[in-house]
């Protein structure tokens, strides 16, 4: 059963509600009994050990896999029945010798014109506008294979922000990004959600940034084990139990 409907709102603001969500792949119950409420403008961090079902949960929200239960979204005043979701997948690997440039990548995603014809003037200006949202105009002619982890994430983020989504979903945006780049990226996500009033749902293993950036932390292992403020979840018995039991292996 797949349900995705408008409704279940929170007054005048948009929100995402997940109720009793479960996912089965073959005979394997990957997720069960997942309940979550994300308010507009909130940053929610999903944490949990490897194989906990975090990416599967995001795929259910994206409508990429079948699930049971309800995923409901409400956005008063928006005409489309489905929410606009921006998605930054786990970092794709580009070869350093790959000739594709950032401009080509945008052209492939945003234009029907073959990339080998180059960018029209209008498209180049649109790409620059998109890159401006992540302060990345200078990246437009760089080859994607030569970008640092942080730069690549900013380019993927710029792609996910066009058109502007209601919910931005990122699967481990901080992996492959150095410590300095992590701060830059998190500050940028914080700025983006405030500027555009969108919700952000991201998976991370970097617990150090939770207190500073996340409104809500959700600890998952096939179901939700704990949720609340960063302080509540990080001090919970479930958190201790999950990461000590697993010997600290979180990936
Ligand atoms: P996480 O992102 O928390 O590391 P995943 O959501 O990727 O976890 O995976 C959760 C579980 O579901 C794992 O045991 C994984 O092997 C299984 N799984 C995920 N996708 C598939 C699939 N397409 N087919 C079979 N099993 C899958
Ligand atoms: Mg994953």
Tab-separated table of C-alpha atoms in Angstrom, residues 22-32 34 51-54 56-57 65 220-223:
chain	number	residue	atom	x	y	z
A	22	UNK	CA	6.964	0.036	7.543
A	23	UNK	CA	9.072	-1.272	4.680
A	24	UNK	CA	9.618	-4.860	3.726
A	25	UNK	CA	12.102	-5.944	1.079
A	26	UNK	CA	11.493	-9.584	0.240
A	27	UNK	CA	11.095	-11.334	3.591
A	28	UNK	CA	13.230	-8.750	5.378
A	29	UNK	CA	11.383	-6.235	7.569
A	30	UNK	CA	13.653	-3.233	7.066
A	31	UNK	CA	11.540	-0.677	8.944
A	32	UNK	CA	8.517	-0.877	11.210
A	34	UNK	CA	8.103	4.665	12.256
A	51	UNK	CA	22.097	-1.022	8.067
A	52	UNK	CA	19.594	0.699	10.388
A	53	UNK	CA	17.298	1.597	7.492
A	54	UNK	CA	18.088	5.331	7.362
A	56	UNK	CA	15.536	3.252	3.115
A	57	UNK	CA	13.465	5.704	5.153
A	65	UNK	CA	10.133	2.321	-2.742
A	220	UNK	CA	16.902	4.772	14.164
A	221	UNK	CA	17.625	1.101	14.091
A	222	UNK	CA	14.863	-0.511	12.020
A	223	UNK	CA	12.454	1.670	14.013
